[in-house]
PDB file of C-alpha atoms in Angstrom:
ATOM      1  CA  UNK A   1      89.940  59.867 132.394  1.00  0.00           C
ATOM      2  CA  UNK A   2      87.127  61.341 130.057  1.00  0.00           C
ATOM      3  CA  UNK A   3      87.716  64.748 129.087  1.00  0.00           C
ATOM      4  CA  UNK A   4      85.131  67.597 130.148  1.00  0.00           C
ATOM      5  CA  UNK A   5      82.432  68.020 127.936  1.00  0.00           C
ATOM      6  CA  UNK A   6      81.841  71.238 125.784  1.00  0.00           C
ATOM      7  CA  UNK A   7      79.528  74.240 126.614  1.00  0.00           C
ATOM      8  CA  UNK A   8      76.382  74.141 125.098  1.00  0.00           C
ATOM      9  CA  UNK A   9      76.806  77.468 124.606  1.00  0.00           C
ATOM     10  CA  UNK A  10      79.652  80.042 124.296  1.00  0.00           C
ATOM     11  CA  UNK A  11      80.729  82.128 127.135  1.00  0.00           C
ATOM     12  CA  UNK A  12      80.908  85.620 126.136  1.00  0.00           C
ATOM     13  CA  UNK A  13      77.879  86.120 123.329  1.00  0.00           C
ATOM     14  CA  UNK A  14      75.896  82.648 124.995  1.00  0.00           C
ATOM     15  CA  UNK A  15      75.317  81.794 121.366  1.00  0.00           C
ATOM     16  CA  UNK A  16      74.926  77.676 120.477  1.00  0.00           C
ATOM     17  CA  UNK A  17      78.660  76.404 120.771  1.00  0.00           C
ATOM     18  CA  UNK A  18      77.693  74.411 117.322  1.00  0.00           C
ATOM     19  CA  UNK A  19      75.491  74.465 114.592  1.00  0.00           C
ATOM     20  CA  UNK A  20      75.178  77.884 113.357  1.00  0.00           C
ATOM     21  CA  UNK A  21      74.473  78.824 109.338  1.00  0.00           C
ATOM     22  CA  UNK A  22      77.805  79.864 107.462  1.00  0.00           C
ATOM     23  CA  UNK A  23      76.617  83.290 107.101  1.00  0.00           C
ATOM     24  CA  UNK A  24      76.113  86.451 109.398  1.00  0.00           C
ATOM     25  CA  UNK A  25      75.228  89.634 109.648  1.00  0.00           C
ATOM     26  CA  UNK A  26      76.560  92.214 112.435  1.00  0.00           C
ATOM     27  CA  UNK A  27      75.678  95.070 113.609  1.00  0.00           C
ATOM     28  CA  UNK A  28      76.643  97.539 116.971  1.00  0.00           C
ATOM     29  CA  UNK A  29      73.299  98.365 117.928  1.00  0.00           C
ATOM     30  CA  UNK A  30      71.379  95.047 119.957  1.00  0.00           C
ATOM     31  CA  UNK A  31      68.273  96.735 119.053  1.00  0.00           C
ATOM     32  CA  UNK A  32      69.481  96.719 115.199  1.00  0.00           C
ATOM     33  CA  UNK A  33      69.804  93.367 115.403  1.00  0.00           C
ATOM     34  CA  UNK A  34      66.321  92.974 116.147  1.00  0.00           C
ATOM     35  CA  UNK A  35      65.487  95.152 113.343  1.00  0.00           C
ATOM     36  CA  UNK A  36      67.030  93.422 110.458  1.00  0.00           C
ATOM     37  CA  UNK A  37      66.166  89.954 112.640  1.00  0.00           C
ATOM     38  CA  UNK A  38      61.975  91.131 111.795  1.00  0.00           C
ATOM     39  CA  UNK A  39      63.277  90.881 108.423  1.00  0.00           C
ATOM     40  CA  UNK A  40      63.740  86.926 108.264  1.00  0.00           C
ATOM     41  CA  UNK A  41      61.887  83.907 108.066  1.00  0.00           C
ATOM     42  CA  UNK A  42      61.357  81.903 111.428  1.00  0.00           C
ATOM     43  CA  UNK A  43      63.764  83.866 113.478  1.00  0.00           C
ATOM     44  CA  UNK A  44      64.427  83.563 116.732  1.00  0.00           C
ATOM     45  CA  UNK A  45      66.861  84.558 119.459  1.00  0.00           C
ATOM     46  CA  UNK A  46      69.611  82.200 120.199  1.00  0.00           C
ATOM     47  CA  UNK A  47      71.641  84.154 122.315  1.00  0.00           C
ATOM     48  CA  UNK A  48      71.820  87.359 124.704  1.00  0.00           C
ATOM     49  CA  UNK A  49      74.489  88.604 126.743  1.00  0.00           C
ATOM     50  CA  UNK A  50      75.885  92.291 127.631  1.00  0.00           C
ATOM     51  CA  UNK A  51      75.678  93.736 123.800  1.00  0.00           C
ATOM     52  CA  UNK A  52      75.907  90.539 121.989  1.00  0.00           C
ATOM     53  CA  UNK A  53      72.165  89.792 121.075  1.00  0.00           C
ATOM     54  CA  UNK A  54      71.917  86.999 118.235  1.00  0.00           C
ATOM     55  CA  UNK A  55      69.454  85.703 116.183  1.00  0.00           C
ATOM     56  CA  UNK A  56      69.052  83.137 113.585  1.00  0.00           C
ATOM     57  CA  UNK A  57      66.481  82.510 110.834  1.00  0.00           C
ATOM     58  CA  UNK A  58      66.325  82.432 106.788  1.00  0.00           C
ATOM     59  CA  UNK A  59      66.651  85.166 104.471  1.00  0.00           C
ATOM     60  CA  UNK A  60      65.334  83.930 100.694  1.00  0.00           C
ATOM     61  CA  UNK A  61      66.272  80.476 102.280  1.00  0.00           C
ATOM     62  CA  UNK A  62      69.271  80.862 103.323  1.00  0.00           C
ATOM     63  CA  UNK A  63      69.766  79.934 107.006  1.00  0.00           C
ATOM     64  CA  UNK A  64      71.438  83.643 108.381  1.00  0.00           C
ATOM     65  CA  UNK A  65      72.680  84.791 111.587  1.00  0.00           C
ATOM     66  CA  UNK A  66      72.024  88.176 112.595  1.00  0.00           C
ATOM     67  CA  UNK A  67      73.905  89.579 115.844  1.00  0.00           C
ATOM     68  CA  UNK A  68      74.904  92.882 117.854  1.00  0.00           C
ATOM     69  CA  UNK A  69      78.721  93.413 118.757  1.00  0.00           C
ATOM     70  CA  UNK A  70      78.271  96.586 120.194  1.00  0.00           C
ATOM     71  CA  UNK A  71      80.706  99.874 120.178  1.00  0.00           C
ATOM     72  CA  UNK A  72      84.076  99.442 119.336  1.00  0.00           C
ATOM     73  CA  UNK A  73      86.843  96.605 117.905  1.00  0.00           C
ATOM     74  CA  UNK A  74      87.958  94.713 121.176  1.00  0.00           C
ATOM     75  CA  UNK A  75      84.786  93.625 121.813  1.00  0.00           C
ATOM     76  CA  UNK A  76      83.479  93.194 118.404  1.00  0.00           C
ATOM     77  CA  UNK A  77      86.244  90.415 117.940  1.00  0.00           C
ATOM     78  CA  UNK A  78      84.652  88.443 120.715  1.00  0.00           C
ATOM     79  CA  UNK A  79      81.861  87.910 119.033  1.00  0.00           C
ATOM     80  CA  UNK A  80      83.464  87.827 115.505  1.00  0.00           C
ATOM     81  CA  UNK A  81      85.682  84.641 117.475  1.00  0.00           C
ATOM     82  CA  UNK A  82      82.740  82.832 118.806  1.00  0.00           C
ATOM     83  CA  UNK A  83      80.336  82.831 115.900  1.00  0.00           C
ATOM     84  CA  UNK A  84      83.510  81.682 113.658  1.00  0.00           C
ATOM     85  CA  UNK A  85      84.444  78.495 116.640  1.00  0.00           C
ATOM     86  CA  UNK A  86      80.022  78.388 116.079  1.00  0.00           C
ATOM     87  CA  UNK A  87      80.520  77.445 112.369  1.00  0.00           C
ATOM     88  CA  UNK A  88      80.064  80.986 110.478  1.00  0.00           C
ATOM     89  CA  UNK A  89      82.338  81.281 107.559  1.00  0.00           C
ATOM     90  CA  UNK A  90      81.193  84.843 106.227  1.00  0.00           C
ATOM     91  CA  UNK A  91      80.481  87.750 108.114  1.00  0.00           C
ATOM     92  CA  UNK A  92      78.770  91.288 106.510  1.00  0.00           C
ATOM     93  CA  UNK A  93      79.126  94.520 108.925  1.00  0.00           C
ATOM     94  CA  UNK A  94      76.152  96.718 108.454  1.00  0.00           C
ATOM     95  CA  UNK A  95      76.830  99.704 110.555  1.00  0.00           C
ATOM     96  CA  UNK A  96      76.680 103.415 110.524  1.00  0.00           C
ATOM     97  CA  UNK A  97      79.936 106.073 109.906  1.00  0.00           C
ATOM     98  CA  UNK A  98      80.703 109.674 109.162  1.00  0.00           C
ATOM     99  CA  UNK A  99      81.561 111.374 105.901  1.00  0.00           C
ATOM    100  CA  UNK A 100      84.813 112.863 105.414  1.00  0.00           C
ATOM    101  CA  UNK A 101      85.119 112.986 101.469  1.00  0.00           C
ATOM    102  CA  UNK A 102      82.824 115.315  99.794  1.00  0.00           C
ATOM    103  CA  UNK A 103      79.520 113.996  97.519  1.00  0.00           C
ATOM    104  CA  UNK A 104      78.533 111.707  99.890  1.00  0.00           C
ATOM    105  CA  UNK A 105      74.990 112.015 101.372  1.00  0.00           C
ATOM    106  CA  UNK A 106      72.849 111.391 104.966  1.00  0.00           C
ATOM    107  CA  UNK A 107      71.521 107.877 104.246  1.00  0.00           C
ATOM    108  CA  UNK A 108      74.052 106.840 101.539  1.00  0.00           C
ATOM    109  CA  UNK A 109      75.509 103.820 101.386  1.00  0.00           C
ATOM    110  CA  UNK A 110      79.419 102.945 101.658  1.00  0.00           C
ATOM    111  CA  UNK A 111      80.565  99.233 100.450  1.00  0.00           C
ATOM    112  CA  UNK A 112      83.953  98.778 101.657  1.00  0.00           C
ATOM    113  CA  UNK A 113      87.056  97.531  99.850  1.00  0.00           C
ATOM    114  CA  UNK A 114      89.255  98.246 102.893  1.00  0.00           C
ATOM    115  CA  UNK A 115      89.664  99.905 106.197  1.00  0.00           C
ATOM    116  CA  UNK A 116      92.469 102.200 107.675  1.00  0.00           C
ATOM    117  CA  UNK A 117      93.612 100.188 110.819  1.00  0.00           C
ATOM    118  CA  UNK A 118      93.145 102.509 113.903  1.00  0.00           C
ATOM    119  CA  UNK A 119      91.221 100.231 115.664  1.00  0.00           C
ATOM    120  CA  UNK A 120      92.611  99.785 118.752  1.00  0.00           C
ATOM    121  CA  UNK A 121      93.013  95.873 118.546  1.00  0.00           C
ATOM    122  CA  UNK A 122      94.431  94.832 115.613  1.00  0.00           C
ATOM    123  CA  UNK A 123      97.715  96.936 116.232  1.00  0.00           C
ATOM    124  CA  UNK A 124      97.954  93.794 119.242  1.00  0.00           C
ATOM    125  CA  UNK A 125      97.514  90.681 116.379  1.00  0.00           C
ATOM    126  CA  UNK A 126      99.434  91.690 113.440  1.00  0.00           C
ATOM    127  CA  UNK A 127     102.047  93.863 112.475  1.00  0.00           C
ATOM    128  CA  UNK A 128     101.388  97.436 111.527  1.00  0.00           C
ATOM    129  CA  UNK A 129     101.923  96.231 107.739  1.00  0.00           C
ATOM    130  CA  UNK A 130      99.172  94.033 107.251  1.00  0.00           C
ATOM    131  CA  UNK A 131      96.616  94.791 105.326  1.00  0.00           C
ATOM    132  CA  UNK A 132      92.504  94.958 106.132  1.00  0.00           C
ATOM    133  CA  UNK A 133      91.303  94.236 102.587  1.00  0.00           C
ATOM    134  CA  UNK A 134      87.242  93.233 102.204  1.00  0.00           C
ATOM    135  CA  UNK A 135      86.718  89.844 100.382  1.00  0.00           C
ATOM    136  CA  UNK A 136      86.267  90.480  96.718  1.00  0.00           C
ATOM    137  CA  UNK A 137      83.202  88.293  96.897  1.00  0.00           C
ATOM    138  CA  UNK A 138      81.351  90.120  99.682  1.00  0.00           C
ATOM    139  CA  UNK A 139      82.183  93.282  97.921  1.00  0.00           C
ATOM    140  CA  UNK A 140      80.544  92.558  94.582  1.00  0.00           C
ATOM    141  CA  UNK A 141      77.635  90.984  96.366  1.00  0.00           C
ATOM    142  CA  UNK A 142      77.171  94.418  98.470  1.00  0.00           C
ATOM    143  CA  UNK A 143      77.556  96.127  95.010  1.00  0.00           C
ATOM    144  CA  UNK A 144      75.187  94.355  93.165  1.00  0.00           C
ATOM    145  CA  UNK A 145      72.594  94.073  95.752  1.00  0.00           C
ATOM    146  CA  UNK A 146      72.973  97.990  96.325  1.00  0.00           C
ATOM    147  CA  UNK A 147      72.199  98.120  92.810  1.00  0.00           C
ATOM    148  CA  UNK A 148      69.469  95.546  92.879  1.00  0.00           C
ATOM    149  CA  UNK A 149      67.350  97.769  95.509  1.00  0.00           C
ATOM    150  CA  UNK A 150      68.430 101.398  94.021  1.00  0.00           C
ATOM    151  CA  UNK A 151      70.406 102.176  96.895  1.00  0.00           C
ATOM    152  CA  UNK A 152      72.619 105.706  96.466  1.00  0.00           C
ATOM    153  CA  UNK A 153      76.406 103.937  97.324  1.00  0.00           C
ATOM    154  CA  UNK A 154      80.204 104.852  97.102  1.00  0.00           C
ATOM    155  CA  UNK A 155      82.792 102.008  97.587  1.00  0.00           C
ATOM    156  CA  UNK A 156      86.197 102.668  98.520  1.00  0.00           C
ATOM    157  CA  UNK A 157      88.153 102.899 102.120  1.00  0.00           C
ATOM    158  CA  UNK A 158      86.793 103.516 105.465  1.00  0.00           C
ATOM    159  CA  UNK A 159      89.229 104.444 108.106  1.00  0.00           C
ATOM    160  CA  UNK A 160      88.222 102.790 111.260  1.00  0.00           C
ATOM    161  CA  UNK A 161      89.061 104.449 114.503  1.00  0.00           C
ATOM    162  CA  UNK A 162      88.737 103.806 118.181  1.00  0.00           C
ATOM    163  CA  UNK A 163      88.402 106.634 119.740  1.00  0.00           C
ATOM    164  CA  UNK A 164      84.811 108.438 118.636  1.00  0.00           C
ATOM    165  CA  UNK A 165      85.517 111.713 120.083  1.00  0.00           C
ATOM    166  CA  UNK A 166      88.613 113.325 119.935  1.00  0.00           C
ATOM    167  CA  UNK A 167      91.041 114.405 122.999  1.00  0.00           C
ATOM    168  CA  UNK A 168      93.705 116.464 123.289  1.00  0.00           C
ATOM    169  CA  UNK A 169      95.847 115.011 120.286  1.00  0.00           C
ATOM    170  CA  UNK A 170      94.904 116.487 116.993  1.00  0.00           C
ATOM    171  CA  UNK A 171      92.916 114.265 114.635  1.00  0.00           C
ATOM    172  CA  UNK A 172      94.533 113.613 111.640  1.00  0.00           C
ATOM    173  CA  UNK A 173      91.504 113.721 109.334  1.00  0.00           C
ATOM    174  CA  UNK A 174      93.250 115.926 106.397  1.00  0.00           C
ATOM    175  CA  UNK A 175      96.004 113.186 105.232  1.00  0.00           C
ATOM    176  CA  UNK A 176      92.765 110.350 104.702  1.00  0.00           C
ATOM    177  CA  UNK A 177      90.811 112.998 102.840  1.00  0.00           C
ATOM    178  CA  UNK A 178      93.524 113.787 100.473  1.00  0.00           C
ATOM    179  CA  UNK A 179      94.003 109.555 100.223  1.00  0.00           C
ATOM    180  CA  UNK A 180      90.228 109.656  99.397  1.00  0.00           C
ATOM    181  CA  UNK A 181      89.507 107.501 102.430  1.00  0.00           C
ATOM    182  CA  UNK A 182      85.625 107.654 102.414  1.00  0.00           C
ATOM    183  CA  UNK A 183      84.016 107.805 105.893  1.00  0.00           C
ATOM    184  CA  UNK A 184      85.480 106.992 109.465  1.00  0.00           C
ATOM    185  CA  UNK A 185      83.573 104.159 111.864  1.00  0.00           C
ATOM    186  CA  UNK A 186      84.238 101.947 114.231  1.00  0.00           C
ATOM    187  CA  UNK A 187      84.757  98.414 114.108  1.00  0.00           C
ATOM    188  CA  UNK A 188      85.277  97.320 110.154  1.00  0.00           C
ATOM    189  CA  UNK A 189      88.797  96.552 110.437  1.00  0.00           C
ATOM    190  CA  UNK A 190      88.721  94.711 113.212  1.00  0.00           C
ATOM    191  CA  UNK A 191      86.056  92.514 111.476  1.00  0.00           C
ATOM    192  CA  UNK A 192      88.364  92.515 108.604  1.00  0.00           C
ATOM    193  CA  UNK A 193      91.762  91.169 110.068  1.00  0.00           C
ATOM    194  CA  UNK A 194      89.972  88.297 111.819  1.00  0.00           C
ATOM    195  CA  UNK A 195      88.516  87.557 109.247  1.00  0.00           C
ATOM    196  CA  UNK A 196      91.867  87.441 107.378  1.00  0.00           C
ATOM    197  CA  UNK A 197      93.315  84.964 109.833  1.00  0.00           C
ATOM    198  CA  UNK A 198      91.066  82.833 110.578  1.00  0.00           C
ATOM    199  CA  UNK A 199      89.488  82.046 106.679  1.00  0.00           C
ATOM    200  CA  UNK A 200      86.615  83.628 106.696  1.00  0.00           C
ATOM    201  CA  UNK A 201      85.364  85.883 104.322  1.00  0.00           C
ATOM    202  CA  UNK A 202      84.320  89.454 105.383  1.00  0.00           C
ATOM    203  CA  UNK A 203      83.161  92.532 104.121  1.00  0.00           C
ATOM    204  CA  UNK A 204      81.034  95.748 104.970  1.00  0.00           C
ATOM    205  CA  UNK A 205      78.240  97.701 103.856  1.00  0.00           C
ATOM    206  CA  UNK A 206      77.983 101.644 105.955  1.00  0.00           C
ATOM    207  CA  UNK A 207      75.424 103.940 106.443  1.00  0.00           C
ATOM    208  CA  UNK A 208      76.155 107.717 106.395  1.00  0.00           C
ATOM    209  CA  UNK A 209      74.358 108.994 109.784  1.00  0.00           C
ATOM    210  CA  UNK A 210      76.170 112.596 109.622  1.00  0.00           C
ATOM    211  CA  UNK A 211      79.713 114.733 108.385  1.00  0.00           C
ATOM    212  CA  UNK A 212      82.701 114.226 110.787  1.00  0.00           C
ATOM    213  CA  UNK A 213      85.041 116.284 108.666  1.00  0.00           C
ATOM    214  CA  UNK A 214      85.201 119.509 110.044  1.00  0.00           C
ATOM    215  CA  UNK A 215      85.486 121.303 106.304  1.00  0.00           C
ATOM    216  CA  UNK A 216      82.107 119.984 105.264  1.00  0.00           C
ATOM    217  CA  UNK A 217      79.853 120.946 107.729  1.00  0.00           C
ATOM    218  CA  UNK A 218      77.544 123.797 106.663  1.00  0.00           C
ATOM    219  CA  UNK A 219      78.028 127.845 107.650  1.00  0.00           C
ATOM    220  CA  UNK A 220      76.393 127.272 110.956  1.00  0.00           C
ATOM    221  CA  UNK A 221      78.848 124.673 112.157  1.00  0.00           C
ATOM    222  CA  UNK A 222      76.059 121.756 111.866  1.00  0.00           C
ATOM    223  CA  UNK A 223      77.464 117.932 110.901  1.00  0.00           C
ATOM    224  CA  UNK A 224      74.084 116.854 111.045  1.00  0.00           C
ATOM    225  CA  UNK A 225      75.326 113.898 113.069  1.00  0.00           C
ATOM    226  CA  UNK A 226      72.186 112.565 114.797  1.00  0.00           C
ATOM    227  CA  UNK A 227      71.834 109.236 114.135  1.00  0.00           C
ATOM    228  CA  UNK A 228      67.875 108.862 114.590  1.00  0.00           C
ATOM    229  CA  UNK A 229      66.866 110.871 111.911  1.00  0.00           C
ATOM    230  CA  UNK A 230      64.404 109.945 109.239  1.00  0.00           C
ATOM    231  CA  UNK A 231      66.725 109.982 106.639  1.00  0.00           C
ATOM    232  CA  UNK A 232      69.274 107.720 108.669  1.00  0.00           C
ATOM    233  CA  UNK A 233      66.398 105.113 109.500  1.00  0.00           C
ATOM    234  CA  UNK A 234      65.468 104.714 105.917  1.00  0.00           C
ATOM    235  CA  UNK A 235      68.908 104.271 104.513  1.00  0.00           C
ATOM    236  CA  UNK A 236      69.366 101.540 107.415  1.00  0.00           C
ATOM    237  CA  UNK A 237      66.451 100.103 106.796  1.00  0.00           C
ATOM    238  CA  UNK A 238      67.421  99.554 102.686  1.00  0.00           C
ATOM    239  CA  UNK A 239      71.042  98.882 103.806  1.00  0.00           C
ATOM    240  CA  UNK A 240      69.458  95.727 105.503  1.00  0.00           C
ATOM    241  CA  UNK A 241      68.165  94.334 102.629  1.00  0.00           C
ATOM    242  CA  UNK A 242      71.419  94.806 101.057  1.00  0.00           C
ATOM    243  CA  UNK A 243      73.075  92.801 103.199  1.00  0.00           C
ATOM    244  CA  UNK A 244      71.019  90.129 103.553  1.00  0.00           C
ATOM    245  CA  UNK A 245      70.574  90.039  99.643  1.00  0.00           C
ATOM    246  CA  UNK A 246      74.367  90.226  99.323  1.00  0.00           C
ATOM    247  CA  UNK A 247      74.613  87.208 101.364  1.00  0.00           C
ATOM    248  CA  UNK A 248      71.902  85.404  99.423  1.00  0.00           C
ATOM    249  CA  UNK A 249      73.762  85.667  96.278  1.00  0.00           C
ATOM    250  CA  UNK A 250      77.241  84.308  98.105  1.00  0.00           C
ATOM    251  CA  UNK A 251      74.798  81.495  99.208  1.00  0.00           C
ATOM    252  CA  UNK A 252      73.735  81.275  95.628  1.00  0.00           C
ATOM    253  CA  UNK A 253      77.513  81.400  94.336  1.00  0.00           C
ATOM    254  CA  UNK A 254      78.451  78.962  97.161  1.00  0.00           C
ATOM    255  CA  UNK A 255      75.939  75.948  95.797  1.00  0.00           C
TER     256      UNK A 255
END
């Protein structure tokens, strides 16, 4: 009796089940992923399904993956799972969050060391202990590409939450400010335990789009948290080339 004969493509992103470079990019937005796809050498789309959108091309030639994981951990880790069982070995996050330490601008640019684990998935994986620690590697490649294109950055912790408004329980922003926990998003940590155990390598590079500490808005209440703005769109847009350059030099590193 032969056994069944794999999918030529993966179930819940539809990406190739094989084949794919050792290095990605991801991002929430499928549209993003389109963006920073523009960006590369021959790309094209090799996948589409719900908010997993996926291309591939080179960057500096370097064979990349670029692809959309949408809003939140759970479902992030899908796609995190199938482009590791597709042959990725390092993954970048280039997303968006919200400043809750002070000196941190719209635009600005957050390489992360770690994440706070308030993800909502990890908490089902791994004990509360473990850590979500950023691979040294990807972290001095985001650094020194940040520094290659000028771009205004702050590297420390993230604290990465599920829930992105609050309810009826009181958010406990005040004890991560005073541990000088950097900006809150969505989906780093999740990225980051995965990565943890399953080998890969992992890291993230964040774009202030507004404040979501309640002591630093301005006198008239405003966070300026509007993610389209100008300001937003230009620090995504040089975020991108971060990324991509950061994993050009792993590539470079890797040879």
């Amino acid at each position: 009796m032969t056994s069944a004969a794999r999918p030529t493509v993966l179930p819940i992103t539809k990406i190739p089940s094989s084949g794919l470079p050792a290095y990605a990019v991801v991002v929430g937005d499928p549209a993003r992923a389109g963006l920073v796809a523009k960006l590369l050498d021959g790309a094209e789309q090799i996948g589409a399904n719900r908010e997993y959108v996926t291309y591939a091309g080179t960057w500096r030639g370097v064979p990349v993956v670029v692809s959309s994981h949408g809003v939140g951990g759970p479902g992030a880790v899908c796609l995190f799972g199938e482009l590791a069982e597709a042959g990725v070995t390092t993954i970048v996050r280039l997303g968006t969050a919200g400043a809750i330490a002070r000196g941190i601008g719209d635009g600005d640019l957050i390489v992360a060391e770690a994440a706070v684990r308030d993800d909502g998935v990890t908490q089902q994986l791994v004990p509360a202990e473990f850590p979500a620690a950023a691979t040294p590697e990807v972290v001095l490649a985001l650094q020194g590409a940040a520094r290659e294109h000028e771009a205004a950055y702050h590297r420390g912790t993230v604290w990465t939450r599920a829930a992105f408004l609050p309810g009826v329980l009181e958010l406990p922003m005040k004890p991560y400010q005073r541990a000088g926990v950097l900006a809150i998003e969505m989906e780093l940590s999740a990225l980051l335990v995965f990565a943890a155990l399953n080998g890969l390598r992992a890291g993230g590079a964040l774009v202030i789009d507004g404040i979501a500490a309640d002591d630093l808005v301005d006198d008239d209440g405003n966070s300026n948290y509007d993610p389209h703005r100008k300001v937003v769109a230009e620090g995504v847009e040089k975020a991108a080339l971060v990324a991509l350059d950061a994993v050009w030099r792993l590539a470079q590193d890797d040879a």
